[in-house]
Amino acid sequence: MFTNKSSEAELLCTQNTSFWSGLTSQRGAEEAAEYQLRTPCIYGYMNVSAAGQMPVMEELVSESDSMPKRIALICFLSLVMLMSVLGNLLVMVAVCKDRQLRKIKTNYFIVSLAFADLLVSVLVMPFGAIELVHQHWIYGETFCLVRTSLDVLLTTASILHLCCIALDRYYAICCQPLVYTCKMTPMRVALMIGGCWVIPTFISFLPIMQGWNSIGIDHLIEQRRHSEGSNSTSCVFMVNKPYALTCSVVAFYIPLVLMVLAYQRIYVTAQAHALQISILQRAGGAGASDSADNQRNHRMRTETKAAKILCIIMGCFCLCWAPFFITNVVDPFIDYTVPDQLWVACLWLGYINSMLNPILYAFLNRTFRRAFLTILCCGRKRYRRPSILGSGAACTATQINGSSHVLKIVVEDE
């Protein structure tokens, strides 16, 4: 249907070009320039090719229509990256400046988690946003592999940190204080954090840089990397079935099962503690045991609230990353027919989790919220936390070293 139009356009261009040349010699440059402005094919207003390409004016109109969408996309992506960077930096600074927060073993996992999320915001998101806005990859094939490896490394490290936090809370809430002290030694905490960073390298840089993830599907990757009829390229990350299963199981499904089991046990323990609180409140009474009962009640309340907060954090992570990992497993088994738009949506939904973690700490954890206010308000006294040892209650050695002390700082009663 485009052949006749193309022939007519070519004939019109030939006639107009001949006539324009005659004007140049007969009437001078001024009349030639005026006729040139009125001639459609010279300025491309009817630039119809034999291949049926869109006219230039229609392309310009299409670009102008998409400009508001592009601006909205840029604003949204910039907001996600900015909030993620500032939020995770705030978490790290809060723990570094607050001496009481540094005494809590759980917070070392939180700082390492914030560092991983910060690296996602700085090293992964910007390049993905640039590719998404410009619709092509401009940094070369090698850097595409590096960026993809960092993506897998940092997101896997993030979920492993959440798994370690769940295990730490399990020992703190479900075990006796002395058991927690013996299990979560500083050396063991350091080894767990180190494992959160080392283990992901075996499913990120090692297989991706060696090309193990693309064995058997290289031809499909090349087809998608170069768009048809265009010189533009994309940073394509396609994986074969063995890598998809291995990566997803190690990075998501095994840690998810461990977290579900840990929080299920924590939930059962919290319910038992709530029942004990109810019995003690109904019993009432007075005497020398009141102080011990109050301390025990406070411990149970703070333990229960800590479990709820960490469950919310884990739930947000699952909601953000489960769509991606489900798609990652399913796609190789349906001949890679998942639409690119769905991939991009699932991927950026996962990136949003790096922005959510600091928000969850600020709104759900009073200790972190107070530390944030102290930093943002330049250390004004009204936002400083009074010393726990300044209260009238005496602290025993068990309370200082055990779970009661840990959870008292992690979550305070509202």
GROMACS .gro file of C-alpha atoms in nm:
model
  414
    1MET     CA    1   0.000   0.000   0.000
    2PHE     CA    2   0.300   0.230   0.040
    3THR     CA    3   0.452   0.160  -0.308
    4ASN     CA    4   0.224   0.392  -0.511
    5LYS     CA    5   0.260   0.675  -0.259
    6SER     CA    6   0.635   0.634  -0.265
    7SER     CA    7   0.649   0.653  -0.647
    8GLU     CA    8   0.432   0.964  -0.651
    9ALA     CA    9   0.650   1.124  -0.385
   10GLU     CA   10   0.968   1.045  -0.578
   11LEU     CA   11   0.821   1.189  -0.902
   12LEU     CA   12   0.709   1.503  -0.719
   13CYS     CA   13   1.053   1.544  -0.564
   14THR     CA   14   1.220   1.506  -0.906
   15GLN     CA   15   0.995   1.768  -1.064
   16ASN     CA   16   1.032   2.009  -0.773
   17THR     CA   17   1.409   1.972  -0.766
   18SER     CA   18   1.434   2.045  -1.142
   19PHE     CA   19   1.206   2.345  -1.110
   20TRP     CA   20   1.399   2.474  -0.807
   21SER     CA   21   1.724   2.451  -1.006
   22GLY     CA   22   1.563   2.653  -1.288
   23LEU     CA   23   1.454   2.917  -1.041
   24THR     CA   24   1.806   2.944  -0.911
   25SER     CA   25   1.938   3.034  -1.256
   26GLN     CA   26   1.644   3.244  -1.382
   27ARG     CA   27   1.488   3.440  -1.092
   28GLY     CA   28   1.764   3.454  -0.838
   29ALA     CA   29   1.831   3.315  -0.495
   30GLU     CA   30   1.548   3.497  -0.312
   31GLU     CA   31   1.263   3.344  -0.515
   32ALA     CA   32   1.437   3.007  -0.504
   33ALA     CA   33   1.455   3.019  -0.127
   34GLU     CA   34   1.086   3.114  -0.106
   35TYR     CA   35   0.987   2.824  -0.329
   36GLN     CA   36   1.209   2.593  -0.131
   37LEU     CA   37   1.011   2.669   0.185
   38ARG     CA   38   0.688   2.581   0.004
   39THR     CA   39   0.818   2.257  -0.146
   40PRO     CA   40   0.719   1.957   0.070
   41CYS     CA   41   0.976   1.700  -0.034
   42ILE     CA   42   1.280   1.928  -0.002
   43TYR     CA   43   1.210   1.989   0.368
   44GLY     CA   44   1.084   1.639   0.433
   45TYR     CA   45   0.721   1.714   0.514
   46MET     CA   46   0.621   1.424   0.288
   47ASN     CA   47   0.926   1.208   0.336
   48VAL     CA   48   0.756   0.876   0.259
   49SER     CA   49   0.998   0.591   0.185
   50ALA     CA   50   0.943   0.267  -0.004
   51ALA     CA   51   0.962   0.081   0.327
   52GLY     CA   52   0.657   0.267   0.453
   53GLN     CA   53   0.830   0.469   0.725
   54MET     CA   54   0.631   0.728   0.921
   55PRO     CA   55   0.647   1.080   0.777
   56VAL     CA   56   0.879   1.319   0.951
   57MET     CA   57   0.599   1.544   1.071
   58GLU     CA   58   0.416   1.247   1.223
   59GLU     CA   59   0.736   1.144   1.400
   60LEU     CA   60   0.771   1.494   1.543
   61VAL     CA   61   0.409   1.490   1.661
   62SER     CA   62   0.463   1.147   1.817
   63GLU     CA   63   0.772   1.269   2.001
   64SER     CA   64   0.587   1.576   2.129
   65ASP     CA   65   0.303   1.355   2.256
   66SER     CA   66   0.544   1.128   2.442
   67MET     CA   67   0.736   1.416   2.600
   68PRO     CA   68   0.501   1.456   2.903
   69LYS     CA   69   0.523   1.081   2.968
   70ARG     CA   70   0.901   1.096   2.948
   71ILE     CA   71   0.915   1.389   3.189
   72ALA     CA   72   0.686   1.207   3.433
   73LEU     CA   73   0.904   0.896   3.407
   74ILE     CA   74   1.221   1.096   3.473
   75CYS     CA   75   1.064   1.264   3.777
   76PHE     CA   76   0.946   0.931   3.920
   77LEU     CA   77   1.280   0.754   3.872
   78SER     CA   78   1.471   1.051   4.011
   79LEU     CA   79   1.246   1.057   4.319
   80VAL     CA   80   1.302   0.686   4.384
   81MET     CA   81   1.680   0.720   4.352
   82LEU     CA   82   1.702   1.038   4.560
   83MET     CA   83   1.489   0.904   4.846
   84SER     CA   84   1.680   0.577   4.845
   85VAL     CA   85   2.018   0.750   4.864
   86LEU     CA   86   1.917   0.996   5.136
   87GLY     CA   87   1.723   0.741   5.341
   88ASN     CA   88   1.995   0.479   5.349
   89LEU     CA   89   2.263   0.738   5.419
   90LEU     CA   90   2.052   0.859   5.711
   91VAL     CA   91   2.030   0.506   5.855
   92MET     CA   92   2.406   0.460   5.834
   93VAL     CA   93   2.482   0.800   5.987
   94ALA     CA   94   2.229   0.742   6.267
   95VAL     CA   95   2.394   0.419   6.377
   96CYS     CA   96   2.744   0.565   6.345
   97LYS     CA   97   2.661   0.872   6.556
   98ASP     CA   98   2.436   0.708   6.817
   99ARG     CA   99   2.635   0.513   7.074
  100GLN     CA  100   2.335   0.323   7.204
  101LEU     CA  101   2.242   0.205   6.854
  102ARG     CA  102   2.595   0.076   6.805
  103LYS     CA  103   2.556  -0.150   7.108
  104ILE     CA  104   2.280  -0.350   6.940
  105LYS     CA  105   2.398  -0.643   6.732
  106THR     CA  106   2.095  -0.630   6.505
  107ASN     CA  107   2.184  -0.280   6.393
  108TYR     CA  108   2.509  -0.401   6.237
  109PHE     CA  109   2.298  -0.606   5.997
  110ILE     CA  110   2.078  -0.302   5.937
  111VAL     CA  111   2.379  -0.082   5.855
  112SER     CA  112   2.516  -0.341   5.614
  113LEU     CA  113   2.171  -0.372   5.455
  114ALA     CA  114   2.151   0.006   5.417
  115PHE     CA  115   2.494   0.005   5.252
  116ALA     CA  116   2.379  -0.257   5.000
  117ASP     CA  117   2.065  -0.055   4.923
  118LEU     CA  118   2.275   0.260   4.889
  119LEU     CA  119   2.499   0.089   4.633
  120VAL     CA  120   2.191  -0.023   4.440
  121SER     CA  121   2.078   0.340   4.429
  122VAL     CA  122   2.416   0.469   4.313
  123LEU     CA  123   2.562   0.194   4.093
  124VAL     CA  124   2.258   0.019   3.946
  125MET     CA  125   1.951   0.243   3.931
  126PRO     CA  126   2.100   0.542   3.741
  127PHE     CA  127   2.219   0.336   3.445
  128GLY     CA  128   1.890   0.147   3.429
  129ALA     CA  129   1.701   0.478   3.438
  130ILE     CA  130   1.912   0.622   3.155
  131GLU     CA  131   1.848   0.316   2.940
  132LEU     CA  132   1.476   0.329   3.019
  133VAL     CA  133   1.445   0.697   2.926
  134HIS     CA  134   1.659   0.684   2.609
  135GLN     CA  135   1.534   0.340   2.504
  136HIS     CA  136   1.885   0.211   2.431
  137TRP     CA  137   2.212   0.122   2.606
  138ILE     CA  138   2.506   0.356   2.542
  139TYR     CA  139   2.779   0.217   2.768
  140GLY     CA  140   2.896  -0.090   2.578
  141GLU     CA  141   2.869  -0.464   2.625
  142THR     CA  142   3.137  -0.499   2.894
  143PHE     CA  143   2.984  -0.241   3.125
  144CYS     CA  144   2.645  -0.401   3.065
  145LEU     CA  145   2.783  -0.724   3.214
  146VAL     CA  146   2.939  -0.533   3.507
  147ARG     CA  147   2.617  -0.346   3.578
  148THR     CA  148   2.412  -0.668   3.561
  149SER     CA  149   2.656  -0.845   3.793
  150LEU     CA  150   2.632  -0.561   4.044
  151ASP     CA  151   2.254  -0.577   4.021
  152VAL     CA  152   2.245  -0.948   4.108
  153LEU     CA  153   2.514  -0.912   4.376
  154LEU     CA  154   2.356  -0.623   4.565
  155THR     CA  155   1.995  -0.739   4.551
  156THR     CA  156   2.097  -1.086   4.668
  157ALA     CA  157   2.302  -0.933   4.949
  158SER     CA  158   1.996  -0.735   5.053
  159ILE     CA  159   1.772  -1.038   5.100
  160LEU     CA  160   2.049  -1.232   5.277
  161HIS     CA  161   2.079  -0.947   5.526
  162LEU     CA  162   1.706  -0.967   5.594
  163CYS     CA  163   1.744  -1.340   5.647
  164CYS     CA  164   2.021  -1.279   5.902
  165ILE     CA  165   1.807  -1.021   6.080
  166ALA     CA  166   1.526  -1.276   6.105
  167LEU     CA  167   1.764  -1.535   6.255
  168ASP     CA  168   1.899  -1.277   6.499
  169ARG     CA  169   1.546  -1.193   6.614
  170TYR     CA  170   1.463  -1.563   6.644
  171TYR     CA  171   1.749  -1.621   6.887
  172ALA     CA  172   1.669  -1.300   7.077
  173ILE     CA  173   1.296  -1.364   7.119
  174CYS     CA  174   1.256  -1.742   7.118
  175CYS     CA  175   1.565  -1.832   7.323
  176GLN     CA  176   1.685  -1.744   7.669
  177PRO     CA  177   1.910  -1.436   7.705
  178LEU     CA  178   2.220  -1.644   7.777
  179VAL     CA  179   2.154  -1.857   7.468
  180TYR     CA  180   2.129  -1.543   7.255
  181THR     CA  181   2.455  -1.413   7.399
  182CYS     CA  182   2.631  -1.741   7.322
  183LYS     CA  183   2.487  -1.773   6.972
  184MET     CA  184   2.525  -1.416   6.847
  185THR     CA  185   2.885  -1.342   6.938
  186PRO     CA  186   3.063  -1.050   6.765
  187MET     CA  187   3.267  -1.298   6.562
  188ARG     CA  188   2.956  -1.481   6.444
  189VAL     CA  189   2.786  -1.153   6.353
  190ALA     CA  190   3.091  -1.053   6.147
  191LEU     CA  191   3.095  -1.391   5.970
  192MET     CA  192   2.725  -1.367   5.890
  193ILE     CA  193   2.765  -1.018   5.744
  194GLY     CA  194   3.067  -1.134   5.545
  195GLY     CA  195   2.867  -1.426   5.410
  196CYS     CA  196   2.593  -1.188   5.297
  197TRP     CA  197   2.849  -1.023   5.067
  198VAL     CA  198   3.058  -1.322   4.959
  199ILE     CA  199   2.784  -1.574   4.874
  200PRO     CA  200   2.619  -1.349   4.609
  201THR     CA  201   2.945  -1.330   4.410
  202PHE     CA  202   2.902  -1.698   4.317
  203ILE     CA  203   2.575  -1.623   4.137
  204SER     CA  204   2.664  -1.278   4.003
  205PHE     CA  205   3.013  -1.186   3.883
  206LEU     CA  206   3.148  -1.539   3.849
  207PRO     CA  207   2.881  -1.692   3.620
  208ILE     CA  208   2.784  -1.371   3.439
  209MET     CA  209   3.136  -1.264   3.343
  210GLN     CA  210   3.212  -1.623   3.236
  211GLY     CA  211   2.895  -1.636   3.028
  212TRP     CA  212   2.751  -1.940   3.206
  213ASN     CA  213   2.408  -1.780   3.224
  214SER     CA  214   2.384  -1.751   2.843
  215ILE     CA  215   2.495  -2.101   2.739
  216GLY     CA  216   2.253  -2.225   2.475
  217ILE     CA  217   2.071  -1.894   2.425
  218ASP     CA  218   2.346  -1.672   2.276
  219HIS     CA  219   2.155  -1.633   1.949
  220LEU     CA  220   1.847  -1.507   2.133
  221ILE     CA  221   2.054  -1.253   2.325
  222GLU     CA  222   2.209  -1.118   2.004
  223GLN     CA  223   1.868  -1.085   1.843
  224ARG     CA  224   1.733  -0.882   2.134
  225ARG     CA  225   2.048  -0.679   2.184
  226HIS     CA  226   2.025  -0.520   1.839
  227SER     CA  227   1.685  -0.382   1.751
  228GLU     CA  228   1.553  -0.466   1.407
  229GLY     CA  229   1.615  -0.191   1.154
  230SER     CA  230   1.815   0.015   1.402
  231ASN     CA  231   2.170   0.057   1.519
  232SER     CA  232   2.065   0.103   1.883
  233THR     CA  233   2.152  -0.163   2.137
  234SER     CA  234   2.005  -0.274   2.468
  235CYS     CA  235   2.159  -0.415   2.785
  236VAL     CA  236   1.993  -0.756   2.758
  237PHE     CA  237   2.016  -1.001   3.048
  238MET     CA  238   1.867  -1.336   2.953
  239VAL     CA  239   1.939  -1.654   3.148
  240ASN     CA  240   1.914  -2.022   3.067
  241LYS     CA  241   1.707  -2.261   3.275
  242PRO     CA  242   1.989  -2.391   3.504
  243TYR     CA  243   2.103  -2.040   3.596
  244ALA     CA  244   1.747  -1.911   3.642
  245LEU     CA  245   1.666  -2.191   3.887
  246THR     CA  246   1.999  -2.175   4.074
  247CYS     CA  247   2.003  -1.797   4.106
  248SER     CA  248   1.641  -1.770   4.214
  249VAL     CA  249   1.667  -2.051   4.470
  250VAL     CA  250   1.986  -1.914   4.629
  251ALA     CA  251   1.893  -1.547   4.612
  252PHE     CA  252   1.527  -1.562   4.705
  253TYR     CA  253   1.348  -1.889   4.777
  254ILE     CA  254   1.583  -2.048   5.036
  255PRO     CA  255   1.618  -1.724   5.238
  256LEU     CA  256   1.244  -1.670   5.208
  257VAL     CA  257   1.171  -2.014   5.355
  258LEU     CA  258   1.414  -1.951   5.642
  259MET     CA  259   1.255  -1.614   5.717
  260VAL     CA  260   0.904  -1.756   5.710
  261LEU     CA  261   1.002  -2.034   5.952
  262ALA     CA  262   1.182  -1.790   6.183
  263TYR     CA  263   0.896  -1.541   6.192
  264GLN     CA  264   0.639  -1.817   6.235
  265ARG     CA  265   0.825  -1.929   6.548
  266ILE     CA  266   0.856  -1.568   6.662
  267TYR     CA  267   0.482  -1.519   6.612
  268VAL     CA  268   0.401  -1.825   6.826
  269THR     CA  269   0.635  -1.702   7.099
  270ALA     CA  270   0.487  -1.352   7.083
  271GLN     CA  271   0.137  -1.495   7.123
  272ALA     CA  272   0.249  -1.689   7.429
  273HIS     CA  273   0.404  -1.373   7.573
  274ALA     CA  274   0.084  -1.179   7.509
  275LEU     CA  275  -0.111  -1.446   7.698
  276GLN     CA  276   0.129  -1.418   7.992
  277ILE     CA  277   0.087  -1.040   7.994
  278SER     CA  278  -0.291  -1.079   8.003
  279ILE     CA  279  -0.272  -1.325   8.294
  280LEU     CA  280  -0.036  -1.099   8.491
  281GLN     CA  281  -0.256  -0.796   8.433
  282ARG     CA  282  -0.567  -0.979   8.553
  283ALA     CA  283  -0.385  -1.116   8.855
  284GLY     CA  284  -0.273  -0.768   8.962
  285GLY     CA  285  -0.131  -0.777   9.315
  286ALA     CA  286   0.144  -0.581   9.483
  287GLY     CA  287   0.467  -0.642   9.662
  288ALA     CA  288   0.831  -0.692   9.593
  289SER     CA  289   0.763  -0.880   9.271
  290ASP     CA  290   0.596  -0.581   9.101
  291SER     CA  291   0.924  -0.443   8.968
  292ALA     CA  292   1.026  -0.777   8.817
  293ASP     CA  293   0.680  -0.823   8.665
  294ASN     CA  294   0.691  -0.478   8.509
  295GLN     CA  295   1.032  -0.545   8.359
  296ARG     CA  296   0.911  -0.879   8.221
  297ASN     CA  297   0.598  -0.718   8.077
  298HIS     CA  298   0.804  -0.446   7.914
  299ARG     CA  299   1.034  -0.704   7.761
  300MET     CA  300   0.740  -0.902   7.619
  301ARG     CA  301   0.582  -0.591   7.469
  302THR     CA  302   0.903  -0.474   7.306
  303GLU     CA  303   0.982  -0.821   7.174
  304THR     CA  304   0.637  -0.848   7.019
  305LYS     CA  305   0.662  -0.504   6.860
  306ALA     CA  306   1.009  -0.578   6.725
  307ALA     CA  307   0.878  -0.894   6.561
  308LYS     CA  308   0.590  -0.703   6.399
  309ILE     CA  309   0.822  -0.435   6.262
  310LEU     CA  310   1.065  -0.683   6.113
  311CYS     CA  311   0.776  -0.885   5.967
  312ILE     CA  312   0.652  -0.572   5.792
  313ILE     CA  313   1.001  -0.509   5.653
  314MET     CA  314   1.023  -0.866   5.527
  315GLY     CA  315   0.670  -0.848   5.385
  316CYS     CA  316   0.754  -0.536   5.186
  317PHE     CA  317   1.063  -0.709   5.050
  318CYS     CA  318   0.860  -1.009   4.937
  319LEU     CA  319   0.596  -0.792   4.771
  320CYS     CA  320   0.868  -0.599   4.590
  321TRP     CA  321   1.089  -0.887   4.475
  322ALA     CA  322   0.854  -1.188   4.445
  323PRO     CA  323   0.714  -1.075   4.105
  324PHE     CA  324   1.064  -1.049   3.962
  325PHE     CA  325   1.186  -1.387   4.086
  326ILE     CA  326   0.865  -1.561   3.978
  327THR     CA  327   0.904  -1.410   3.632
  328ASN     CA  328   1.273  -1.500   3.630
  329VAL     CA  329   1.192  -1.870   3.681
  330VAL     CA  330   0.892  -1.885   3.448
  331ASP     CA  331   1.038  -1.697   3.148
  332PRO     CA  332   1.292  -1.963   3.031
  333PHE     CA  333   1.020  -2.230   3.038
  334ILE     CA  334   0.782  -2.032   2.815
  335ASP     CA  335   1.043  -1.957   2.545
  336TYR     CA  336   1.125  -1.608   2.677
  337THR     CA  337   0.788  -1.462   2.584
  338VAL     CA  338   0.749  -1.236   2.888
  339PRO     CA  339   0.698  -0.878   2.757
  340ASP     CA  340   0.981  -0.633   2.811
  341GLN     CA  341   0.742  -0.391   2.982
  342LEU     CA  342   0.661  -0.653   3.246
  343TRP     CA  343   1.031  -0.719   3.305
  344VAL     CA  344   1.100  -0.350   3.355
  345ALA     CA  345   0.804  -0.310   3.591
  346CYS     CA  346   0.909  -0.610   3.804
  347LEU     CA  347   1.270  -0.494   3.816
  348TRP     CA  348   1.191  -0.140   3.927
  349LEU     CA  349   0.939  -0.270   4.178
  350GLY     CA  350   1.233  -0.454   4.333
  351TYR     CA  351   1.448  -0.141   4.326
  352ILE     CA  352   1.178   0.046   4.516
  353ASN     CA  353   1.247  -0.184   4.811
  354SER     CA  354   1.582  -0.008   4.853
  355MET     CA  355   1.385   0.310   4.911
  356LEU     CA  356   1.129   0.152   5.145
  357ASN     CA  357   1.360   0.012   5.414
  358PRO     CA  358   1.468   0.352   5.557
  359ILE     CA  359   1.107   0.470   5.549
  360LEU     CA  360   1.001   0.165   5.749
  361TYR     CA  361   1.270   0.231   6.008
  362ALA     CA  362   1.173   0.598   6.040
  363PHE     CA  363   0.799   0.543   6.084
  364LEU     CA  364   0.794   0.214   6.277
  365ASN     CA  365   1.101   0.231   6.499
  366ARG     CA  366   1.097   0.500   6.764
  367THR     CA  367   1.469   0.471   6.839
  368PHE     CA  368   1.571   0.523   6.478
  369ARG     CA  369   1.311   0.798   6.439
  370ARG     CA  370   1.456   0.985   6.734
  371ALA     CA  371   1.808   0.942   6.596
  372PHE     CA  372   1.692   1.075   6.258
  373LEU     CA  373   1.537   1.382   6.420
  374THR     CA  374   1.855   1.444   6.617
  375ILE     CA  375   2.060   1.438   6.297
  376LEU     CA  376   1.819   1.646   6.088
  377CYS     CA  377   1.769   1.902   6.367
  378CYS     CA  378   2.145   1.933   6.423
  379GLY     CA  379   2.142   1.759   6.761
  380ARG     CA  380   1.890   1.974   6.946
  381LYS     CA  381   1.840   1.857   7.302
  382ARG     CA  382   1.466   1.803   7.270
  383TYR     CA  383   1.529   1.511   7.031
  384ARG     CA  384   1.809   1.346   7.227
  385ARG     CA  385   1.730   1.017   7.394
  386PRO     CA  386   1.772   1.010   7.772
  387SER     CA  387   2.009   0.748   7.900
  388ILE     CA  388   1.849   0.414   7.975
  389LEU     CA  389   2.065   0.386   8.283
  390GLY     CA  390   1.930   0.720   8.404
  391SER     CA  391   1.595   0.571   8.499
  392GLY     CA  392   1.520   0.458   8.848
  393ALA     CA  393   1.497   0.091   8.755
  394ALA     CA  394   1.796  -0.119   8.840
  395CYS     CA  395   1.958  -0.323   8.562
  396THR     CA  396   2.091  -0.668   8.626
  397ALA     CA  397   2.377  -0.833   8.439
  398THR     CA  398   2.129  -1.053   8.255
  399GLN     CA  399   1.933  -0.751   8.135
  400ILE     CA  400   2.244  -0.570   8.015
  401ASN     CA  401   2.384  -0.860   7.814
  402GLY     CA  402   2.070  -1.042   7.715
  403SER     CA  403   1.768  -1.016   7.495
  404SER     CA  404   1.585  -0.775   7.724
  405HIS     CA  405   1.845  -0.502   7.678
  406VAL     CA  406   1.869  -0.562   7.305
  407LEU     CA  407   1.500  -0.533   7.238
  408LYS     CA  408   1.453  -0.242   7.475
  409ILE     CA  409   1.672  -0.031   7.249
  410VAL     CA  410   1.549  -0.171   6.919
  411VAL     CA  411   1.187  -0.078   6.985
  412GLU     CA  412   1.054   0.147   7.258
  413ASP     CA  413   0.691   0.174   7.356
  414GLU     CA  414   0.508   0.452   7.182
   0.00000   0.00000   0.00000
